[in-house]
JSON list of C-alpha atoms in Angstrom, two decimals:
[
{"chain": "A", "resi": 455, "resn": "MET", "atom": "CA", "xyz": [261.88, 247.37, 114.88]},
{"chain": "A", "resi": 456, "resn": "LYS", "atom": "CA", "xyz": [259.46, 244.70, 116.15]},
{"chain": "A", "resi": 457, "resn": "ASP", "atom": "CA", "xyz": [261.52, 241.91, 114.63]},
{"chain": "A", "resi": 458, "resn": "ASP", "atom": "CA", "xyz": [264.69, 243.17, 116.29]},
{"chain": "A", "resi": 459, "resn": "PHE", "atom": "CA", "xyz": [263.89, 242.91, 119.99]},
{"chain": "A", "resi": 460, "resn": "ILE", "atom": "CA", "xyz": [262.55, 240.47, 122.52]},
{"chain": "A", "resi": 461, "resn": "PHE", "atom": "CA", "xyz": [261.34, 241.09, 126.05]},
{"chain": "A", "resi": 462, "resn": "GLY", "atom": "CA", "xyz": [260.63, 239.23, 129.27]},
{"chain": "A", "resi": 463, "resn": "LEU", "atom": "CA", "xyz": [263.05, 237.47, 131.60]},
{"chain": "A", "resi": 464, "resn": "ARG", "atom": "CA", "xyz": [262.67, 233.90, 130.37]},
{"chain": "A", "resi": 465, "resn": "PRO", "atom": "CA", "xyz": [262.61, 234.70, 126.60]},
{"chain": "A", "resi": 466, "resn": "VAL", "atom": "CA", "xyz": [265.80, 236.75, 126.92]},
{"chain": "A", "resi": 467, "resn": "ILE", "atom": "CA", "xyz": [267.51, 234.00, 128.94]},
{"chain": "A", "resi": 468, "resn": "GLU", "atom": "CA", "xyz": [266.53, 231.43, 126.31]},
{"chain": "A", "resi": 469, "resn": "ALA", "atom": "CA", "xyz": [267.80, 233.65, 123.49]},
{"chain": "A", "resi": 470, "resn": "ILE", "atom": "CA", "xyz": [271.21, 234.04, 125.15]},
{"chain": "A", "resi": 471, "resn": "GLU", "atom": "CA", "xyz": [271.45, 230.31, 125.87]},
{"chain": "A", "resi": 472, "resn": "ALA", "atom": "CA", "xyz": [270.54, 229.61, 122.22]},
{"chain": "A", "resi": 473, "resn": "GLY", "atom": "CA", "xyz": [273.55, 231.64, 121.09]},
{"chain": "A", "resi": 474, "resn": "LYS", "atom": "CA", "xyz": [271.69, 234.67, 119.74]},
{"chain": "A", "resi": 475, "resn": "THR", "atom": "CA", "xyz": [273.84, 237.78, 119.32]},
{"chain": "A", "resi": 476, "resn": "ILE", "atom": "CA", "xyz": [272.69, 240.45, 121.78]},
{"chain": "A", "resi": 477, "resn": "ASP", "atom": "CA", "xyz": [273.23, 243.90, 120.33]},
{"chain": "A", "resi": 478, "resn": "LYS", "atom": "CA", "xyz": [271.88, 245.81, 123.33]},
{"chain": "A", "resi": 479, "resn": "ILE", "atom": "CA", "xyz": [270.05, 244.80, 126.50]},
{"chain": "A", "resi": 480, "resn": "PHE", "atom": "CA", "xyz": [268.12, 247.13, 128.80]},
{"chain": "A", "resi": 481, "resn": "LEU", "atom": "CA", "xyz": [267.30, 246.19, 132.40]},
{"chain": "A", "resi": 482, "resn": "GLN", "atom": "CA", "xyz": [264.96, 248.07, 134.68]},
{"chain": "A", "resi": 483, "resn": "ASN", "atom": "CA", "xyz": [266.65, 249.68, 137.65]},
{"chain": "A", "resi": 484, "resn": "ALA", "atom": "CA", "xyz": [266.46, 247.77, 140.95]},
{"chain": "A", "resi": 485, "resn": "LEU", "atom": "CA", "xyz": [265.02, 244.52, 139.56]},
{"chain": "A", "resi": 486, "resn": "GLN", "atom": "CA", "xyz": [265.13, 241.59, 141.97]},
{"chain": "A", "resi": 487, "resn": "GLY", "atom": "CA", "xyz": [264.18, 237.93, 142.12]},
{"chain": "A", "resi": 488, "resn": "PRO", "atom": "CA", "xyz": [265.66, 234.50, 141.32]},
{"chain": "A", "resi": 489, "resn": "ILE", "atom": "CA", "xyz": [265.00, 234.62, 137.56]},
{"chain": "A", "resi": 490, "resn": "TYR", "atom": "CA", "xyz": [266.57, 238.07, 137.37]},
{"chain": "A", "resi": 491, "resn": "ALA", "atom": "CA", "xyz": [269.60, 236.72, 139.26]},
{"chain": "A", "resi": 492, "resn": "GLU", "atom": "CA", "xyz": [269.80, 233.89, 136.71]},
{"chain": "A", "resi": 493, "resn": "LEU", "atom": "CA", "xyz": [269.77, 236.42, 133.87]},
{"chain": "A", "resi": 494, "resn": "LYS", "atom": "CA", "xyz": [272.47, 238.54, 135.54]},
{"chain": "A", "resi": 495, "resn": "ALA", "atom": "CA", "xyz": [274.71, 235.49, 135.95]},
{"chain": "A", "resi": 496, "resn": "LEU", "atom": "CA", "xyz": [274.19, 234.59, 132.29]},
{"chain": "A", "resi": 497, "resn": "LEU", "atom": "CA", "xyz": [275.06, 238.11, 131.15]},
{"chain": "A", "resi": 498, "resn": "SER", "atom": "CA", "xyz": [278.23, 238.00, 133.22]},
{"chain": "A", "resi": 499, "resn": "LYS", "atom": "CA", "xyz": [279.17, 234.58, 131.80]},
{"chain": "A", "resi": 500, "resn": "HIS", "atom": "CA", "xyz": [278.77, 235.79, 128.20]},
{"chain": "A", "resi": 501, "resn": "LYS", "atom": "CA", "xyz": [280.36, 239.20, 128.93]},
{"chain": "A", "resi": 502, "resn": "ILE", "atom": "CA", "xyz": [277.24, 241.10, 127.88]},
{"chain": "A", "resi": 503, "resn": "ARG", "atom": "CA", "xyz": [277.04, 244.54, 129.47]},
{"chain": "A", "resi": 504, "resn": "PRO", "atom": "CA", "xyz": [273.48, 245.63, 130.28]},
{"chain": "A", "resi": 505, "resn": "ASN", "atom": "CA", "xyz": [272.13, 249.19, 130.29]},
{"chain": "A", "resi": 506, "resn": "TYR", "atom": "CA", "xyz": [270.21, 249.99, 133.48]},
{"chain": "A", "resi": 507, "resn": "VAL", "atom": "CA", "xyz": [267.27, 252.28, 132.74]},
{"chain": "A", "resi": 508, "resn": "PRO", "atom": "CA", "xyz": [264.00, 253.49, 134.31]},
{"chain": "A", "resi": 509, "resn": "VAL", "atom": "CA", "xyz": [260.84, 251.59, 133.47]},
{"chain": "A", "resi": 510, "resn": "GLU", "atom": "CA", "xyz": [259.63, 254.51, 131.34]},
{"chain": "A", "resi": 511, "resn": "LYS", "atom": "CA", "xyz": [262.33, 253.82, 128.75]},
{"chain": "A", "resi": 512, "resn": "LEU", "atom": "CA", "xyz": [261.34, 250.15, 128.53]},
{"chain": "A", "resi": 513, "resn": "ASN", "atom": "CA", "xyz": [257.71, 251.18, 128.10]},
{"chain": "A", "resi": 514, "resn": "ARG", "atom": "CA", "xyz": [258.72, 253.16, 125.02]},
{"chain": "A", "resi": 515, "resn": "PHE", "atom": "CA", "xyz": [259.94, 249.92, 123.42]},
{"chain": "A", "resi": 516, "resn": "THR", "atom": "CA", "xyz": [256.80, 247.96, 124.23]},
{"chain": "A", "resi": 517, "resn": "ARG", "atom": "CA", "xyz": [253.63, 248.30, 126.31]},
{"chain": "A", "resi": 518, "resn": "LYS", "atom": "CA", "xyz": [253.43, 244.55, 126.79]},
{"chain": "A", "resi": 519, "resn": "ASN", "atom": "CA", "xyz": [254.64, 242.79, 129.95]},
{"chain": "A", "resi": 520, "resn": "HIS", "atom": "CA", "xyz": [258.38, 243.16, 129.48]},
{"chain": "A", "resi": 521, "resn": "GLN", "atom": "CA", "xyz": [259.16, 242.22, 133.12]},
{"chain": "A", "resi": 522, "resn": "GLY", "atom": "CA", "xyz": [261.85, 244.88, 133.19]},
{"chain": "A", "resi": 523, "resn": "VAL", "atom": "CA", "xyz": [263.93, 243.40, 130.37]},
{"chain": "A", "resi": 524, "resn": "VAL", "atom": "CA", "xyz": [264.23, 244.30, 126.68]},
{"chain": "A", "resi": 525, "resn": "ALA", "atom": "CA", "xyz": [266.98, 242.88, 124.47]},
{"chain": "A", "resi": 526, "resn": "PHE", "atom": "CA", "xyz": [267.81, 243.81, 120.89]},
{"chain": "A", "resi": 527, "resn": "ILE", "atom": "CA", "xyz": [268.93, 240.89, 118.75]},
{"chain": "A", "resi": 528, "resn": "SER", "atom": "CA", "xyz": [271.37, 241.12, 115.84]},
{"chain": "A", "resi": 529, "resn": "ASP", "atom": "CA", "xyz": [271.83, 238.66, 113.00]},
{"chain": "A", "resi": 530, "resn": "VAL", "atom": "CA", "xyz": [275.41, 239.91, 112.76]},
{"chain": "A", "resi": 531, "resn": "PRO", "atom": "CA", "xyz": [278.00, 238.17, 114.97]},
{"chain": "A", "resi": 532, "resn": "PHE", "atom": "CA", "xyz": [280.35, 240.45, 116.92]},
{"chain": "A", "resi": 533, "resn": "GLU", "atom": "CA", "xyz": [284.10, 239.96, 117.12]},
{"chain": "A", "resi": 534, "resn": "LYS", "atom": "CA", "xyz": [287.04, 241.46, 118.99]},
{"chain": "A", "resi": 535, "resn": "ILE", "atom": "CA", "xyz": [289.72, 243.49, 117.24]},
{"chain": "A", "resi": 536, "resn": "GLU", "atom": "CA", "xyz": [292.35, 241.66, 119.33]},
{"chain": "A", "resi": 537, "resn": "ASP", "atom": "CA", "xyz": [291.37, 238.51, 117.40]},
{"chain": "A", "resi": 538, "resn": "VAL", "atom": "CA", "xyz": [290.79, 240.08, 113.99]},
{"chain": "A", "resi": 539, "resn": "LEU", "atom": "CA", "xyz": [293.98, 242.15, 113.65]},
{"chain": "A", "resi": 540, "resn": "PRO", "atom": "CA", "xyz": [296.53, 239.33, 114.12]},
{"chain": "A", "resi": 541, "resn": "GLN", "atom": "CA", "xyz": [294.62, 237.27, 111.57]},
{"chain": "A", "resi": 542, "resn": "LEU", "atom": "CA", "xyz": [294.88, 240.08, 109.00]},
{"chain": "A", "resi": 543, "resn": "PHE", "atom": "CA", "xyz": [298.65, 240.28, 109.48]},
{"chain": "A", "resi": 544, "resn": "GLU", "atom": "CA", "xyz": [298.97, 236.49, 109.27]},
{"chain": "A", "resi": 545, "resn": "GLU", "atom": "CA", "xyz": [297.11, 236.55, 105.95]},
{"chain": "A", "resi": 546, "resn": "GLY", "atom": "CA", "xyz": [299.56, 239.14, 104.61]},
{"chain": "A", "resi": 547, "resn": "LYS", "atom": "CA", "xyz": [296.96, 241.90, 104.43]},
{"chain": "A", "resi": 548, "resn": "THR", "atom": "CA", "xyz": [297.54, 245.58, 105.15]},
{"chain": "A", "resi": 549, "resn": "PRO", "atom": "CA", "xyz": [294.90, 246.38, 107.80]},
{"chain": "A", "resi": 550, "resn": "PHE", "atom": "CA", "xyz": [292.36, 248.98, 106.69]},
{"chain": "A", "resi": 551, "resn": "LEU", "atom": "CA", "xyz": [289.98, 249.64, 109.57]},
{"chain": "A", "resi": 552, "resn": "LEU", "atom": "CA", "xyz": [287.10, 251.95, 110.44]},
{"chain": "A", "resi": 553, "resn": "ILE", "atom": "CA", "xyz": [286.22, 253.13, 113.96]},
{"chain": "A", "resi": 554, "resn": "LEU", "atom": "CA", "xyz": [282.77, 254.66, 114.49]},
{"chain": "A", "resi": 555, "resn": "ASP", "atom": "CA", "xyz": [282.68, 256.60, 117.75]},
{"chain": "A", "resi": 556, "resn": "ARG", "atom": "CA", "xyz": [279.07, 256.64, 119.07]},
{"chain": "A", "resi": 557, "resn": "LEU", "atom": "CA", "xyz": [277.27, 257.01, 115.74]},
{"chain": "A", "resi": 558, "resn": "THR", "atom": "CA", "xyz": [273.59, 256.87, 116.65]},
{"chain": "A", "resi": 559, "resn": "ASP", "atom": "CA", "xyz": [271.72, 257.18, 113.36]},
{"chain": "A", "resi": 560, "resn": "VAL", "atom": "CA", "xyz": [270.87, 253.74, 112.01]},
{"chain": "A", "resi": 561, "resn": "ARG", "atom": "CA", "xyz": [270.78, 254.88, 108.38]},
{"chain": "A", "resi": 562, "resn": "ASN", "atom": "CA", "xyz": [274.10, 256.69, 108.64]},
{"chain": "A", "resi": 563, "resn": "PHE", "atom": "CA", "xyz": [275.58, 253.53, 110.08]},
{"chain": "A", "resi": 564, "resn": "GLY", "atom": "CA", "xyz": [274.11, 251.38, 107.31]},
{"chain": "A", "resi": 565, "resn": "ALA", "atom": "CA", "xyz": [275.27, 253.75, 104.57]},
{"chain": "A", "resi": 566, "resn": "ILE", "atom": "CA", "xyz": [278.79, 253.87, 106.02]},
{"chain": "A", "resi": 567, "resn": "CYS", "atom": "CA", "xyz": [278.95, 250.07, 106.18]},
{"chain": "A", "resi": 568, "resn": "ARG", "atom": "CA", "xyz": [277.90, 249.88, 102.54]},
{"chain": "A", "resi": 569, "resn": "THR", "atom": "CA", "xyz": [280.76, 252.19, 101.53]},
{"chain": "A", "resi": 570, "resn": "ALA", "atom": "CA", "xyz": [283.18, 250.44, 103.89]},
{"chain": "A", "resi": 571, "resn": "GLU", "atom": "CA", "xyz": [282.53, 247.07, 102.30]},
{"chain": "A", "resi": 572, "resn": "CYS", "atom": "CA", "xyz": [282.89, 248.55, 98.80]},
{"chain": "A", "resi": 573, "resn": "VAL", "atom": "CA", "xyz": [286.34, 249.99, 99.56]},
{"chain": "A", "resi": 574, "resn": "GLY", "atom": "CA", "xyz": [287.66, 246.88, 101.28]},
{"chain": "A", "resi": 575, "resn": "ILE", "atom": "CA", "xyz": [287.52, 247.83, 104.97]},
{"chain": "A", "resi": 576, "resn": "HIS", "atom": "CA", "xyz": [288.59, 244.77, 106.94]},
{"chain": "A", "resi": 577, "resn": "ALA", "atom": "CA", "xyz": [286.70, 245.55, 110.16]},
{"chain": "A", "resi": 578, "resn": "VAL", "atom": "CA", "xyz": [284.37, 248.16, 111.64]},
{"chain": "A", "resi": 579, "resn": "ILE", "atom": "CA", "xyz": [284.98, 248.90, 115.33]},
{"chain": "A", "resi": 580, "resn": "LEU", "atom": "CA", "xyz": [282.14, 250.15, 117.55]},
{"chain": "A", "resi": 581, "resn": "PRO", "atom": "CA", "xyz": [281.74, 250.93, 121.25]},
{"chain": "A", "resi": 582, "resn": "GLU", "atom": "CA", "xyz": [279.59, 248.54, 123.27]},
{"chain": "A", "resi": 583, "resn": "LYS", "atom": "CA", "xyz": [277.50, 251.46, 124.48]},
{"chain": "A", "resi": 584, "resn": "GLY", "atom": "CA", "xyz": [276.23, 254.51, 122.62]},
{"chain": "A", "resi": 585, "resn": "ALA", "atom": "CA", "xyz": [276.24, 253.05, 119.09]},
{"chain": "A", "resi": 586, "resn": "ALA", "atom": "CA", "xyz": [273.34, 252.69, 116.68]},
{"chain": "A", "resi": 587, "resn": "PRO", "atom": "CA", "xyz": [271.61, 249.30, 116.90]},
{"chain": "A", "resi": 588, "resn": "ILE", "atom": "CA", "xyz": [272.48, 246.84, 114.16]},
{"chain": "A", "resi": 589, "resn": "ASN", "atom": "CA", "xyz": [268.89, 246.13, 113.21]},
{"chain": "A", "resi": 590, "resn": "SER", "atom": "CA", "xyz": [266.91, 245.45, 110.05]},
{"chain": "A", "resi": 591, "resn": "ASP", "atom": "CA", "xyz": [266.96, 249.15, 109.07]},
{"chain": "A", "resi": 592, "resn": "ALA", "atom": "CA", "xyz": [270.76, 249.25, 109.29]},
{"chain": "A", "resi": 593, "resn": "ILE", "atom": "CA", "xyz": [271.10, 246.04, 107.30]},
{"chain": "A", "resi": 594, "resn": "LYS", "atom": "CA", "xyz": [268.67, 247.27, 104.64]},
{"chain": "A", "resi": 595, "resn": "THR", "atom": "CA", "xyz": [270.42, 250.64, 104.30]},
{"chain": "A", "resi": 596, "resn": "SER", "atom": "CA", "xyz": [273.74, 248.85, 103.93]},
{"chain": "A", "resi": 597, "resn": "ALA", "atom": "CA", "xyz": [272.26, 246.74, 101.09]},
{"chain": "A", "resi": 598, "resn": "GLY", "atom": "CA", "xyz": [273.35, 243.70, 103.10]},
{"chain": "A", "resi": 599, "resn": "ALA", "atom": "CA", "xyz": [276.99, 244.82, 103.22]},
{"chain": "A", "resi": 600, "resn": "ILE", "atom": "CA", "xyz": [277.01, 244.48, 107.02]},
{"chain": "A", "resi": 601, "resn": "TYR", "atom": "CA", "xyz": [276.93, 240.70, 106.58]},
{"chain": "A", "resi": 602, "resn": "SER", "atom": "CA", "xyz": [280.23, 240.87, 104.68]},
{"chain": "A", "resi": 603, "resn": "LEU", "atom": "CA", "xyz": [282.06, 242.98, 107.28]},
{"chain": "A", "resi": 604, "resn": "LYS", "atom": "CA", "xyz": [283.70, 242.01, 110.53]},
{"chain": "A", "resi": 605, "resn": "ILE", "atom": "CA", "xyz": [281.95, 244.03, 113.24]},
{"chain": "A", "resi": 606, "resn": "CYS", "atom": "CA", "xyz": [283.99, 244.46, 116.42]},
{"chain": "A", "resi": 607, "resn": "LYS", "atom": "CA", "xyz": [282.38, 245.75, 119.60]},
{"chain": "A", "resi": 608, "resn": "GLU", "atom": "CA", "xyz": [284.80, 247.12, 122.18]},
{"chain": "A", "resi": 609, "resn": "LYS", "atom": "CA", "xyz": [284.25, 248.12, 125.80]},
{"chain": "A", "resi": 610, "resn": "ASN", "atom": "CA", "xyz": [286.60, 251.11, 125.51]},
{"chain": "A", "resi": 611, "resn": "LEU", "atom": "CA", "xyz": [287.44, 252.69, 122.13]},
{"chain": "A", "resi": 612, "resn": "ALA", "atom": "CA", "xyz": [290.48, 254.53, 123.47]},
{"chain": "A", "resi": 613, "resn": "HIS", "atom": "CA", "xyz": [291.95, 251.22, 124.63]},
{"chain": "A", "resi": 614, "resn": "ALA", "atom": "CA", "xyz": [291.18, 249.75, 121.21]},
{"chain": "A", "resi": 615, "resn": "VAL", "atom": "CA", "xyz": [293.05, 252.66, 119.61]},
{"chain": "A", "resi": 616, "resn": "ASP", "atom": "CA", "xyz": [296.02, 252.00, 121.90]},
{"chain": "A", "resi": 617, "resn": "PHE", "atom": "CA", "xyz": [296.00, 248.34, 120.90]},
{"chain": "A", "resi": 618, "resn": "LEU", "atom": "CA", "xyz": [295.97, 249.24, 117.20]},
{"chain": "A", "resi": 619, "resn": "GLN", "atom": "CA", "xyz": [298.87, 251.66, 117.61]},
{"chain": "A", "resi": 620, "resn": "GLN", "atom": "CA", "xyz": [300.93, 249.14, 119.55]},
{"chain": "A", "resi": 621, "resn": "SER", "atom": "CA", "xyz": [300.28, 246.70, 116.70]},
{"chain": "A", "resi": 622, "resn": "GLY", "atom": "CA", "xyz": [301.62, 249.09, 114.06]},
{"chain": "A", "resi": 623, "resn": "VAL", "atom": "CA", "xyz": [298.34, 250.61, 112.89]},
{"chain": "A", "resi": 624, "resn": "GLN", "atom": "CA", "xyz": [298.21, 254.40, 112.47]},
{"chain": "A", "resi": 625, "resn": "VAL", "atom": "CA", "xyz": [294.94, 255.96, 113.63]},
{"chain": "A", "resi": 626, "resn": "PHE", "atom": "CA", "xyz": [293.51, 258.99, 111.79]},
{"chain": "A", "resi": 627, "resn": "ALA", "atom": "CA", "xyz": [290.70, 261.00, 113.44]},
{"chain": "A", "resi": 628, "resn": "ALA", "atom": "CA", "xyz": [288.38, 262.94, 111.15]},
{"chain": "A", "resi": 629, "resn": "THR", "atom": "CA", "xyz": [287.51, 266.27, 112.77]},
{"chain": "A", "resi": 630, "resn": "GLU", "atom": "CA", "xyz": [286.71, 269.77, 111.58]},
{"chain": "A", "resi": 631, "resn": "LYS", "atom": "CA", "xyz": [289.24, 271.05, 114.16]},
{"chain": "A", "resi": 632, "resn": "ALA", "atom": "CA", "xyz": [292.15, 269.47, 112.28]},
{"chain": "A", "resi": 633, "resn": "GLN", "atom": "CA", "xyz": [294.80, 271.49, 110.48]},
{"chain": "A", "resi": 634, "resn": "LYS", "atom": "CA", "xyz": [295.86, 268.70, 108.13]},
{"chain": "A", "resi": 635, "resn": "LEU", "atom": "CA", "xyz": [293.81, 267.72, 105.06]},
{"chain": "A", "resi": 636, "resn": "VAL", "atom": "CA", "xyz": [293.04, 264.08, 104.28]},
{"chain": "A", "resi": 637, "resn": "TYR", "atom": "CA", "xyz": [295.28, 264.37, 101.20]},
{"chain": "A", "resi": 638, "resn": "GLU", "atom": "CA", "xyz": [298.35, 265.00, 103.37]},
{"chain": "A", "resi": 639, "resn": "VAL", "atom": "CA", "xyz": [298.45, 261.66, 105.19]},
{"chain": "A", "resi": 640, "resn": "ASP", "atom": "CA", "xyz": [299.48, 258.18, 104.04]},
{"chain": "A", "resi": 641, "resn": "PHE", "atom": "CA", "xyz": [296.64, 255.65, 103.88]},
{"chain": "A", "resi": 642, "resn": "THR", "atom": "CA", "xyz": [298.73, 252.97, 102.17]},
{"chain": "A", "resi": 643, "resn": "GLU", "atom": "CA", "xyz": [300.22, 251.62, 105.41]},
{"chain": "A", "resi": 644, "resn": "PRO", "atom": "CA", "xyz": [298.19, 249.82, 108.12]},
{"chain": "A", "resi": 645, "resn": "CYS", "atom": "CA", "xyz": [295.65, 252.41, 109.24]},
{"chain": "A", "resi": 646, "resn": "ALA", "atom": "CA", "xyz": [292.31, 253.06, 110.90]},
{"chain": "A", "resi": 647, "resn": "LEU", "atom": "CA", "xyz": [289.93, 255.97, 110.30]},
{"chain": "A", "resi": 648, "resn": "VAL", "atom": "CA", "xyz": [287.84, 257.33, 113.18]},
{"chain": "A", "resi": 649, "resn": "MET", "atom": "CA", "xyz": [284.49, 258.99, 112.46]},
{"chain": "A", "resi": 650, "resn": "GLY", "atom": "CA", "xyz": [282.55, 260.65, 115.28]},
{"chain": "A", "resi": 651, "resn": "ASN", "atom": "CA", "xyz": [279.04, 261.17, 116.55]},
{"chain": "A", "resi": 652, "resn": "GLU", "atom": "CA", "xyz": [276.67, 263.13, 114.29]},
{"chain": "A", "resi": 653, "resn": "GLU", "atom": "CA", "xyz": [276.30, 265.98, 116.79]},
{"chain": "A", "resi": 654, "resn": "THR", "atom": "CA", "xyz": [279.38, 266.00, 119.02]},
{"chain": "A", "resi": 655, "resn": "GLY", "atom": "CA", "xyz": [282.03, 264.38, 116.82]},
{"chain": "A", "resi": 656, "resn": "ILE", "atom": "CA", "xyz": [284.80, 262.19, 118.20]},
{"chain": "A", "resi": 657, "resn": "SER", "atom": "CA", "xyz": [285.08, 261.94, 121.99]},
{"chain": "A", "resi": 658, "resn": "LYS", "atom": "CA", "xyz": [287.97, 263.85, 123.59]},
{"chain": "A", "resi": 659, "resn": "GLU", "atom": "CA", "xyz": [289.54, 260.62, 124.85]},
{"chain": "A", "resi": 660, "resn": "VAL", "atom": "CA", "xyz": [289.61, 258.94, 121.45]},
{"chain": "A", "resi": 661, "resn": "LEU", "atom": "CA", "xyz": [290.73, 262.16, 119.78]},
{"chain": "A", "resi": 662, "resn": "HIS", "atom": "CA", "xyz": [293.59, 262.48, 122.26]},
{"chain": "A", "resi": 663, "resn": "HIS", "atom": "CA", "xyz": [294.77, 258.92, 121.59]},
{"chain": "A", "resi": 664, "resn": "SER", "atom": "CA", "xyz": [294.70, 259.25, 117.78]},
{"chain": "A", "resi": 665, "resn": "ASP", "atom": "CA", "xyz": [297.92, 259.74, 115.78]},
{"chain": "A", "resi": 666, "resn": "GLU", "atom": "CA", "xyz": [296.70, 262.40, 113.35]},
{"chain": "A", "resi": 667, "resn": "LYS", "atom": "CA", "xyz": [293.70, 264.70, 113.08]},
{"chain": "A", "resi": 668, "resn": "ILE", "atom": "CA", "xyz": [292.51, 265.15, 109.50]},
{"chain": "A", "resi": 669, "resn": "LYS", "atom": "CA", "xyz": [289.72, 266.96, 107.68]},
{"chain": "A", "resi": 670, "resn": "LEU", "atom": "CA", "xyz": [288.12, 267.45, 104.29]},
{"chain": "A", "resi": 671, "resn": "PRO", "atom": "CA", "xyz": [288.28, 270.92, 102.70]},
{"chain": "A", "resi": 672, "resn": "ILE", "atom": "CA", "xyz": [285.04, 272.90, 102.99]},
{"chain": "A", "resi": 673, "resn": "GLU", "atom": "CA", "xyz": [284.66, 275.72, 100.45]},
{"chain": "A", "resi": 674, "resn": "GLY", "atom": "CA", "xyz": [280.99, 276.64, 100.81]},
{"chain": "A", "resi": 675, "resn": "ARG", "atom": "CA", "xyz": [279.01, 278.35, 103.56]},
{"chain": "A", "resi": 676, "resn": "THR", "atom": "CA", "xyz": [277.82, 275.06, 105.04]},
{"chain": "A", "resi": 677, "resn": "GLN", "atom": "CA", "xyz": [280.59, 274.16, 107.44]},
{"chain": "A", "resi": 678, "resn": "SER", "atom": "CA", "xyz": [280.01, 270.44, 107.81]},
{"chain": "A", "resi": 679, "resn": "LEU", "atom": "CA", "xyz": [279.12, 267.31, 105.86]},
{"chain": "A", "resi": 680, "resn": "ASN", "atom": "CA", "xyz": [276.82, 264.46, 106.77]},
{"chain": "A", "resi": 681, "resn": "VAL", "atom": "CA", "xyz": [279.00, 261.87, 108.51]},
{"chain": "A", "resi": 682, "resn": "SER", "atom": "CA", "xyz": [278.29, 259.12, 105.98]},
{"chain": "A", "resi": 683, "resn": "VAL", "atom": "CA", "xyz": [279.17, 261.45, 103.08]},
{"chain": "A", "resi": 684, "resn": "ALA", "atom": "CA", "xyz": [282.36, 262.63, 104.81]},
{"chain": "A", "resi": 685, "resn": "CYS", "atom": "CA", "xyz": [283.35, 259.06, 105.60]},
{"chain": "A", "resi": 686, "resn": "GLY", "atom": "CA", "xyz": [282.83, 258.03, 101.98]},
{"chain": "A", "resi": 687, "resn": "ALA", "atom": "CA", "xyz": [284.95, 260.90, 100.69]},
{"chain": "A", "resi": 688, "resn": "ILE", "atom": "CA", "xyz": [287.84, 260.05, 103.03]},
{"chain": "A", "resi": 689, "resn": "LEU", "atom": "CA", "xyz": [287.67, 256.31, 102.35]},
{"chain": "A", "resi": 690, "resn": "TYR", "atom": "CA", "xyz": [287.86, 256.90, 98.62]},
{"chain": "A", "resi": 691, "resn": "GLU", "atom": "CA", "xyz": [290.90, 259.13, 99.06]},
{"chain": "A", "resi": 692, "resn": "ALA", "atom": "CA", "xyz": [292.45, 256.12, 100.78]},
{"chain": "A", "resi": 693, "resn": "VAL", "atom": "CA", "xyz": [291.45, 253.93, 97.83]},
{"chain": "A", "resi": 694, "resn": "ARG", "atom": "CA", "xyz": [293.00, 256.43, 95.39]},
{"chain": "A", "resi": 695, "resn": "GLN", "atom": "CA", "xyz": [296.28, 256.26, 97.30]},
{"chain": "A", "resi": 696, "resn": "LYS", "atom": "CA", "xyz": [296.23, 252.47, 97.46]},
{"chain": "A", "resi": 697, "resn": "LEU", "atom": "CA", "xyz": [295.60, 252.18, 93.71]},
{"chain": "A", "resi": 698, "resn": "GLY", "atom": "CA", "xyz": [298.47, 254.55, 92.97]},
{"chain": "A", "resi": 699, "resn": "LYS", "atom": "CA", "xyz": [300.93, 252.80, 95.24]}
]
């Protein structure tokens, strides 16, 4: 991950001013000083939300003089779903979206993006906090597919879900607690699929806001699938429906 992050107050300021896409930025708790104040003002101007952490976490990224600041850089530009969705409708497309709720495994994320691009997903929506970094490992695992996807980072996923619903997009949440199978819902209309965290699944708030809860049938003793495998299976059911429309 050495190529994916920078550290130090002035290097991070220069990266932001140069237009680099900041995936995540970590600031040491209780930092002070004029250069730090300059960085804070720049973050506010560009609407970049920092994560405040103890120095021990920063030391795990690097033992060099980080000055209390570590920023992860992404080659992938981030967009807002409020901008992307109207454009899809204007182009006469039927929105087909994917929401990843706090997925943390970089390789799962990369594998899902690879499948998403193959099936024609128009945008992948992520939370600003709690998501896997979009680094070289993610890009490699996706076989470069991430570069062909619109990646939207949203402050609040539940609010993003509300926006989609108000815009005529039905939101399906994949959860083992569902009663309805993926084969019982209609993926041919404007829709978004929500996949959850590897350990805890979809957050209660996002689950509550979703239109339908759906699941894949499990016949064996193992009661769950890897999230990237489950996502692929559901997305290809959507493709099957779209082809048969």
